[in-house]
Tab-separated table of C-alpha atoms in Angstrom:
chain	number	residue	atom	x	y	z
O	283	MET	CA	107.586	80.931	119.423
O	284	VAL	CA	104.498	83.135	119.745
O	285	ASP	CA	101.965	82.857	116.909
O	286	VAL	CA	100.386	86.233	116.067
O	287	ILE	CA	97.721	87.197	113.564
O	288	VAL	CA	97.671	90.889	112.652
O	289	VAL	CA	94.402	91.903	111.026
O	290	GLY	CA	94.745	95.058	108.958
O	291	ALA	CA	97.799	95.869	106.831
O	292	GLY	CA	97.707	99.645	106.947
O	293	VAL	CA	100.748	101.478	108.226
O	294	VAL	CA	100.183	100.545	111.893
O	295	GLY	CA	99.386	96.890	111.210
O	296	SER	CA	102.348	96.562	108.854
O	297	SER	CA	104.685	98.204	111.382
O	298	THR	CA	103.434	95.868	114.116
O	299	ALA	CA	103.886	92.815	111.890
O	300	PHE	CA	107.425	93.889	111.002
O	301	HIS	CA	108.516	94.421	114.593
O	302	LEU	CA	106.934	91.160	115.733
O	303	ALA	CA	108.628	89.193	112.959
O	304	GLU	CA	111.934	90.954	113.578
O	305	SER	CA	111.675	89.860	117.219
O	306	GLY	CA	111.128	86.223	116.287
O	307	ALA	CA	107.345	85.845	116.408
O	308	ASP	CA	105.483	83.724	113.851
O	309	VAL	CA	103.376	86.402	112.138
O	310	VAL	CA	100.551	86.297	109.625
O	311	LEU	CA	99.255	89.614	108.254
O	312	LEU	CA	95.697	89.465	106.908
O	313	ASP	CA	94.067	92.115	104.719
O	314	PRO	CA	92.005	91.692	101.534
O	315	GLU	CA	93.193	95.050	100.172
O	316	ARG	CA	96.854	94.762	101.267
O	317	GLY	CA	96.393	97.776	103.530
O	318	PHE	CA	95.026	100.141	100.907
O	319	GLY	CA	91.293	99.866	101.528
O	320	GLY	CA	91.232	102.133	104.604
O	321	GLN	CA	92.648	105.447	105.682
O	322	THR	CA	96.398	104.824	105.257
O	323	PRO	CA	96.618	105.661	101.513
O	324	ARG	CA	94.410	108.710	102.127
O	325	SER	CA	96.512	109.983	105.008
O	326	GLY	CA	98.088	113.416	105.010
O	327	ALA	CA	101.213	111.487	106.146
O	328	ILE	CA	102.542	114.458	108.112
O	329	ILE	CA	105.637	113.807	110.223
O	330	ARG	CA	105.818	116.114	113.292
O	331	ASP	CA	106.479	115.835	117.004
O	332	HIS	CA	104.031	118.535	118.103
O	333	HIS	CA	101.630	116.464	120.177
O	334	ALA	CA	99.811	117.405	123.353
O	335	THR	CA	100.978	114.457	125.468
O	336	ALA	CA	104.608	113.673	126.231
O	337	VAL	CA	104.350	109.984	125.338
O	338	GLU	CA	102.837	110.674	121.902
O	339	ALA	CA	105.512	113.290	121.231
O	340	ASP	CA	108.186	110.743	122.217
O	341	LEU	CA	106.711	108.181	119.825
O	342	ALA	CA	106.640	110.732	117.010
O	343	TRP	CA	110.243	111.806	117.680
O	344	GLU	CA	111.451	108.202	117.748
O	345	SER	CA	109.592	107.524	114.514
O	346	LEU	CA	111.290	110.502	112.848
O	347	THR	CA	114.835	110.024	114.100
O	348	GLU	CA	115.077	106.226	114.220
O	349	TYR	CA	112.872	105.306	111.250
O	350	PHE	CA	111.823	107.965	108.729
O	351	GLU	CA	115.218	109.699	108.501
O	352	PRO	CA	117.312	106.468	108.237
O	353	TRP	CA	114.554	104.491	106.489
O	354	ALA	CA	116.704	102.808	103.843
O	355	THR	CA	119.074	101.333	106.432
O	356	ARG	CA	116.554	100.659	109.227
O	357	ILE	CA	113.647	99.248	107.179
O	358	GLY	CA	114.828	99.025	103.593
O	359	GLY	CA	113.180	100.399	100.498
O	360	ALA	CA	111.804	103.915	100.509
O	361	CYS	CA	109.209	105.835	102.512
O	362	GLY	CA	109.294	109.103	100.581
O	363	PHE	CA	110.194	111.165	103.629
O	364	THR	CA	110.637	114.807	102.623
O	365	ARG	CA	111.956	117.350	105.085
O	366	THR	CA	110.054	120.595	104.611
O	367	GLY	CA	109.960	121.839	108.177
O	368	PHE	CA	106.710	121.860	110.141
O	369	ALA	CA	104.991	124.892	111.655
O	370	TYR	CA	102.057	124.928	114.055
O	371	LEU	CA	100.380	128.302	113.541
O	372	ALA	CA	98.572	129.239	116.736
O	373	ASP	CA	95.943	131.915	117.179
O	374	ALA	CA	95.499	133.827	120.421
O	375	ALA	CA	93.333	131.103	121.979
O	376	ASP	CA	96.081	128.461	121.667
O	377	ALA	CA	99.155	130.650	122.137
O	378	GLU	CA	99.707	129.869	125.823
O	379	ALA	CA	99.274	126.128	125.287
O	380	VAL	CA	101.728	126.166	122.383
O	381	ARG	CA	104.375	127.939	124.455
O	382	ALA	CA	103.948	125.400	127.245
O	383	ASN	CA	104.024	122.511	124.791
O	384	VAL	CA	107.232	123.688	123.160
O	385	ALA	CA	108.836	123.997	126.608
O	386	MET	CA	107.778	120.404	127.339
O	387	LEU	CA	109.150	119.148	124.015
O	388	ARG	CA	112.468	120.936	124.445
O	389	ALA	CA	112.819	119.518	127.949
O	390	ARG	CA	112.531	116.055	126.354
O	391	GLY	CA	115.322	116.762	123.888
O	392	MET	CA	113.300	117.817	120.844
O	393	PRO	CA	114.667	120.910	119.063
O	394	ASP	CA	111.327	122.684	118.624
O	395	GLU	CA	111.429	126.456	118.425
O	396	LEU	CA	109.033	129.292	119.149
O	397	LEU	CA	108.762	131.858	116.365
O	398	THR	CA	107.015	135.189	116.190
O	399	PRO	CA	104.759	135.873	113.190
O	400	GLU	CA	107.507	138.138	111.832
O	401	GLN	CA	110.084	135.357	112.067
O	402	LEU	CA	107.709	133.000	110.265
O	403	GLY	CA	107.369	135.575	107.479
O	404	GLU	CA	111.147	135.696	107.105
O	405	LEU	CA	111.384	131.892	107.097
O	406	GLU	CA	108.500	131.366	104.664
O	407	PRO	CA	107.830	134.537	102.613
O	408	ALA	CA	104.914	132.908	100.779
O	409	VAL	CA	102.900	132.708	104.017
O	410	SER	CA	100.595	135.437	105.259
O	411	THR	CA	100.951	135.893	109.022
O	412	GLU	CA	97.400	137.172	109.503
O	413	ALA	CA	95.714	136.043	112.764
O	414	ILE	CA	98.844	134.224	114.002
O	415	SER	CA	99.990	134.864	117.573
O	416	VAL	CA	102.863	132.395	117.909
O	417	VAL	CA	104.419	129.573	115.890
O	418	SER	CA	105.933	126.257	116.942
O	419	TYR	CA	108.574	125.277	114.390
O	420	GLU	CA	110.331	121.950	113.716
O	421	GLU	CA	113.126	122.120	111.158
O	422	ARG	CA	113.548	118.346	110.726
O	423	SER	CA	109.885	117.449	110.163
O	424	GLY	CA	107.870	117.124	106.979
O	425	TYR	CA	105.861	114.375	105.300
O	426	ALA	CA	106.198	110.898	103.809
O	427	ASP	CA	104.535	108.815	101.111
O	428	PRO	CA	101.916	106.636	102.845
O	429	ALA	CA	101.863	103.941	100.160
O	430	ALA	CA	105.650	103.610	99.948
O	431	THR	CA	105.944	103.594	103.742
O	432	THR	CA	103.389	100.809	104.119
O	433	LEU	CA	104.707	98.663	101.280
O	434	SER	CA	108.279	98.802	102.521
O	435	LEU	CA	107.160	97.832	106.040
O	436	GLN	CA	105.299	94.856	104.585
O	437	GLN	CA	108.335	93.816	102.548
O	438	ALA	CA	110.577	94.147	105.607
O	439	ALA	CA	108.156	92.007	107.610
O	440	GLN	CA	108.215	89.333	104.915
O	441	ARG	CA	112.025	89.340	104.834
O	442	CYS	CA	111.876	88.609	108.569
O	443	GLY	CA	109.598	85.629	107.948
O	444	ALA	CA	106.082	87.137	108.213
O	445	ARG	CA	103.463	85.805	105.815
O	446	PHE	CA	100.898	87.935	104.020
O	447	GLU	CA	97.456	86.749	102.945
O	448	ARG	CA	94.860	88.756	101.062
O	449	VAL	CA	91.812	87.441	102.862
O	450	ARG	CA	88.853	89.052	104.605
O	451	VAL	CA	88.278	88.496	108.328
O	452	PRO	CA	84.588	88.839	109.233
O	453	GLU	CA	84.781	87.375	112.755
O	454	LEU	CA	87.045	86.692	115.715
O	455	LEU	CA	87.314	83.156	117.062
O	456	VAL	CA	86.532	82.927	120.787
O	457	GLU	CA	87.133	79.759	122.772
O	458	SER	CA	86.986	79.298	126.550
O	459	GLY	CA	86.707	83.029	127.161
O	460	ARG	CA	89.693	84.101	125.062
O	461	VAL	CA	90.370	85.087	121.468
O	462	ALA	CA	92.002	82.054	119.881
O	463	GLY	CA	92.212	83.243	116.277
O	464	VAL	CA	89.968	84.475	113.466
O	465	ARG	CA	87.392	83.130	111.055
O	466	THR	CA	88.223	84.097	107.496
O	467	GLU	CA	86.418	83.535	104.238
O	468	ASP	CA	88.669	80.513	103.788
O	469	GLY	CA	88.227	79.014	107.234
O	470	VAL	CA	89.588	79.254	110.771
O	471	ARG	CA	93.105	80.556	111.540
O	472	ARG	CA	94.362	80.020	115.093
O	473	ALA	CA	96.956	82.057	116.980
O	474	ASP	CA	98.168	82.836	120.468
O	475	VAL	CA	97.468	86.547	119.906
O	476	VAL	CA	95.292	88.512	117.494
O	477	VAL	CA	95.999	92.192	116.833
O	478	LEU	CA	93.224	94.354	115.394
O	479	ALA	CA	94.690	97.235	113.396
O	480	THR	CA	91.599	97.765	111.301
O	481	GLY	CA	90.846	101.463	111.771
O	482	ALA	CA	87.201	102.425	111.649
O	483	TRP	CA	86.226	98.764	111.117
O	484	THR	CA	87.698	97.724	114.490
O	485	PRO	CA	84.487	98.055	116.564
O	486	ARG	CA	82.625	95.793	114.150
O	487	LEU	CA	85.215	93.045	114.447
O	488	ALA	CA	85.605	93.438	118.207
O	489	ALA	CA	81.834	93.117	118.585
O	490	THR	CA	81.964	89.601	117.117
O	491	ALA	CA	83.792	88.624	120.311
O	492	GLY	CA	81.395	90.536	122.561
O	493	LEU	CA	83.697	93.542	123.070
O	494	GLU	CA	82.189	97.016	122.685
O	495	LEU	CA	84.533	99.846	121.759
O	496	PRO	CA	83.503	103.530	121.691
O	497	ILE	CA	85.201	104.154	118.348
O	498	ARG	CA	83.003	105.960	115.834
O	499	PRO	CA	83.579	106.452	112.103
O	500	ALA	CA	83.660	110.028	110.836
O	501	ARG	CA	84.253	111.331	107.332
O	502	ILE	CA	87.316	113.415	106.537
O	503	GLN	CA	87.882	115.303	103.276
O	504	VAL	CA	91.276	116.116	101.760
O	505	MET	CA	91.909	118.218	98.655
O	506	LEU	CA	94.896	118.793	96.356
O	507	TYR	CA	95.436	122.132	94.607
O	508	GLU	CA	98.110	122.862	92.000
O	509	ARG	CA	100.914	125.178	93.100
O	510	PRO	CA	102.131	127.915	90.763
O	511	TYR	CA	105.547	127.309	89.201
O	512	ASP	CA	107.108	130.135	91.179
O	513	LEU	CA	106.174	128.353	94.441
O	514	PRO	CA	108.185	125.111	94.245
O	515	THR	CA	107.456	124.128	97.851
O	516	HIS	CA	106.504	125.472	101.276
O	517	LEU	CA	106.375	124.462	104.917
O	518	THR	CA	104.130	121.700	106.175
O	519	MET	CA	101.668	123.418	108.512
O	520	THR	CA	98.831	123.010	110.942
O	521	ASP	CA	96.967	126.302	110.660
O	522	VAL	CA	94.674	126.683	113.657
O	523	ALA	CA	93.460	130.127	112.662
O	524	ASN	CA	92.113	128.736	109.368
O	525	ASP	CA	91.194	125.271	110.702
O	526	ILE	CA	93.246	123.453	108.047
O	527	TYR	CA	96.444	121.485	107.725
O	528	LEU	CA	98.514	121.646	104.572
O	529	ARG	CA	101.662	120.283	103.043
O	530	PRO	CA	103.342	120.222	99.644
O	531	THR	CA	103.285	117.095	97.526
O	532	ALA	CA	105.906	115.747	95.155
O	533	ASP	CA	103.741	116.441	92.100
O	534	ARG	CA	103.595	120.252	92.501
O	535	CYS	CA	100.410	120.298	94.524
O	536	THR	CA	99.459	121.342	98.020
O	537	LEU	CA	97.398	118.925	100.076
O	538	VAL	CA	94.781	120.595	102.286
O	539	GLY	CA	92.837	118.721	104.930
O	540	ARG	CA	90.044	119.954	107.117
O	541	HIS	CA	87.412	118.513	109.380
O	542	ALA	CA	83.870	119.590	108.724
O	543	PRO	CA	82.630	122.417	110.993
O	544	GLU	CA	80.525	119.768	112.682
O	545	ARG	CA	81.931	116.258	112.831
O	546	GLU	CA	80.377	114.259	109.972
O	547	TRP	CA	79.575	111.024	111.758
O	548	LEU	CA	78.930	107.948	109.656
O	549	ASP	CA	76.614	105.048	110.372
O	550	THR	CA	79.186	102.698	108.871
O	551	PRO	CA	82.772	103.035	107.634
O	552	ASP	CA	81.730	101.320	104.402
O	553	GLY	CA	80.694	103.398	101.450
O	554	ASP	CA	81.844	105.420	98.478
O	555	PHE	CA	84.716	107.580	99.650
O	556	GLY	CA	85.376	109.421	96.427
O	557	GLU	CA	85.739	113.121	95.730
O	558	PRO	CA	85.113	115.724	98.458
O	559	ASP	CA	81.995	117.852	98.332
O	560	ALA	CA	82.331	120.731	95.858
O	561	ASP	CA	81.391	123.379	98.426
O	562	PHE	CA	83.868	121.920	100.885
O	563	ALA	CA	86.651	121.982	98.291
O	564	ALA	CA	85.868	125.604	97.462
O	565	GLU	CA	85.996	126.546	101.130
O	566	GLY	CA	89.305	124.707	101.469
O	567	LEU	CA	90.756	126.800	98.640
O	568	ALA	CA	89.537	130.007	100.281
O	569	ARG	CA	91.273	129.048	103.529
O	570	LEU	CA	94.430	128.042	101.691
O	571	GLY	CA	94.451	131.392	99.892
O	572	ARG	CA	94.212	133.291	103.146
O	573	ARG	CA	97.390	131.575	104.365
O	574	ILE	CA	99.279	131.363	101.056
O	575	PRO	CA	97.984	134.250	98.903
O	576	ALA	CA	99.795	132.973	95.792
O	577	MET	CA	97.442	129.977	95.847
O	578	ALA	CA	94.178	131.911	96.168
O	579	GLN	CA	93.194	130.885	92.614
O	580	ALA	CA	94.949	127.513	92.552
O	581	PRO	CA	93.289	124.910	90.311
O	582	TYR	CA	91.692	121.950	92.067
O	583	ARG	CA	93.536	118.767	91.071
O	584	LEU	CA	91.700	116.004	92.951
O	585	GLY	CA	90.546	114.983	96.386
O	586	ARG	CA	89.827	112.011	98.567
O	587	THR	CA	87.668	111.144	101.532
O	588	CYS	CA	87.798	108.362	104.063
O	589	ALA	CA	86.422	107.204	107.391
O	590	LEU	CA	88.528	108.039	110.434
O	591	ASP	CA	88.288	106.042	113.675
O	592	ILE	CA	87.451	108.553	116.415
O	593	THR	CA	87.616	107.909	120.171
O	594	PRO	CA	85.964	110.020	122.894
O	595	ASP	CA	89.302	111.572	123.912
O	596	GLY	CA	90.933	111.648	120.488
O	597	ARG	CA	93.652	109.185	121.528
O	598	PRO	CA	94.278	105.692	120.199
O	599	VAL	CA	93.285	102.423	121.833
O	600	LEU	CA	96.452	100.393	122.292
O	601	GLY	CA	97.542	97.151	123.888
O	602	PRO	CA	95.700	94.245	125.493
O	603	SER	CA	91.917	94.358	125.559
O	604	GLU	CA	89.568	92.991	128.204
O	605	LEU	CA	89.549	89.746	126.204
O	606	PRO	CA	92.663	87.573	126.684
O	607	GLY	CA	94.452	87.004	123.407
O	608	LEU	CA	93.227	90.213	121.755
O	609	HIS	CA	95.363	93.339	121.348
O	610	LEU	CA	94.136	96.572	119.830
O	611	ALA	CA	95.725	99.276	117.690
O	612	ALA	CA	92.939	101.575	116.552
O	613	GLY	CA	91.114	104.816	117.298
O	614	TRP	CA	93.784	107.049	115.765
O	615	SER	CA	91.440	110.011	115.319
O	616	GLY	CA	93.488	111.179	112.335
O	617	ALA	CA	96.906	111.278	114.034
O	618	GLY	CA	98.435	107.833	113.679
O	619	PHE	CA	100.700	107.849	110.623
O	620	GLY	CA	103.662	109.795	111.966
O	621	LYS	CA	103.885	107.638	115.106
O	622	ALA	CA	103.310	104.284	113.381
O	623	PRO	CA	106.909	102.983	113.284
O	624	ALA	CA	107.483	103.463	117.019
O	625	ILE	CA	103.943	102.299	117.827
O	626	GLY	CA	104.617	99.011	116.026
O	627	ALA	CA	107.768	98.527	118.071
O	628	GLU	CA	105.907	99.179	121.324
O	629	LEU	CA	103.048	96.843	120.460
O	630	ALA	CA	105.457	94.050	119.537
O	631	ARG	CA	107.322	94.471	122.817
O	632	TRP	CA	104.019	94.590	124.734
O	633	ILE	CA	102.808	91.362	123.144
O	634	LEU	CA	106.080	89.465	123.547
O	635	THR	CA	107.197	90.677	126.986
O	636	GLY	CA	103.927	91.754	128.654
O	637	ALA	CA	104.767	95.458	128.901
O	638	PRO	CA	105.657	98.387	126.620
O	639	LYS	CA	108.961	100.243	126.919
O	640	ARG	CA	107.004	103.367	127.863
O	641	PRO	CA	104.841	102.666	130.947
O	642	ALA	CA	102.650	105.682	130.108
O	643	LEU	CA	101.176	103.701	127.227
O	644	THR	CA	99.303	101.438	129.641
O	645	ALA	CA	96.857	104.343	130.085
O	646	PHE	CA	95.893	103.954	126.397
O	647	THR	CA	94.172	100.569	126.719
O	648	SER	CA	90.419	100.236	126.232
O	649	HIS	CA	89.985	99.930	130.017
O	650	ARG	CA	89.988	103.717	130.285
O	651	PHE	CA	86.545	103.930	128.731
O	652	THR	CA	84.989	101.816	131.491
O	653	THR	CA	86.835	103.623	134.289
O	654	GLY	CA	86.274	107.092	132.848
O	655	GLU	CA	89.994	107.877	132.957
O	656	LEU	CA	90.179	109.492	129.524
O	657	ILE	CA	93.495	110.851	128.308
O	658	ARG	CA	93.880	114.613	128.234
O	659	GLY	CA	96.693	116.655	126.777
O	660	ASP	CA	99.343	118.090	129.038
O	661	HIS	CA	98.253	121.579	127.938
O	662	GLU	CA	94.779	122.915	127.246
O	663	TYR	CA	94.252	123.494	123.540
O	664	GLY	CA	91.146	124.705	121.785
O	665	ALA	CA	88.879	122.471	119.727
O	666	THR	CA	91.324	122.346	116.802
O	667	GLY	CA	94.416	121.774	118.947
O	668	PRO	CA	96.813	118.885	118.368
O	669	HIS	CA	96.389	115.218	119.238
């Protein structure tokens, strides 16, 4: 039996622990905050298959069809998946890439559609079609509840025999040139394999074993605005023309996320990630109102900020590191939640058999940063294009 320590109990770490335990590994999941001290509970939790690489789209589609939709029977408990439909609203700069991406997705069996702005207006009358050139539409997509998703994965892992400990891990244990476990506040824990699924804190932990990772923390701000009673729901959307993403919430709000005009890099992922900046929240409302005019004066309910883990190419770092015994699952750059169930399955298979089911994932290891072989999308999007 393989002994595995998974550090970080957010959605990716919990998914990895579940799949490892389900496959017969001896798993310990370590996190002082039970997975709720990082970005998972602050995630937009959007479920969509519109990704710019085929392998990421495949992972998202598997996560939707084999996990989120049949969650109660596959995992148990609830994940709060809500099917709203997802629309990627492209401006003229991204229109050609979106058409090519939809063709790629359809060729892989995903029922994505291309809509004209007029067709979007018929589908979603609340939406203004200003500045939209073409729309990629997914009827089966939507959003989930990040807390419920993570908790039910943890509970499923425990039913399969995984153990959970609320303990902080400040350092990796290195012996004879390999990672042999971790040093916790309570002492040393040994394992055959350690998985770091610690988001923006991953570089700090990896550095304790002499491994440098080009993952930088950056602040993201998300706001919630109250919907009027005559707008019970709406599509989940990535709105390139307005540089926002938005989705309804179960409590009659609309969640709006947006990166700062210039990436707000942080010296450390630690800090007070409370309410968004007032000016930023006001600008978010203005952008929301341009897309959904009925919400132009929507009251601000609350907001949240967190540190994202950003890589140079915007793609995650997955699989075995340069250090034997250490596997990585970080660098999500804001696009990890919707792929997390299938990612956990791939990482478990990779650890236990030596290879993922999808060979294309071997390009996502940290080795690419030393060779310069960064991952690019299959189609050329603008700066706000999809991961």
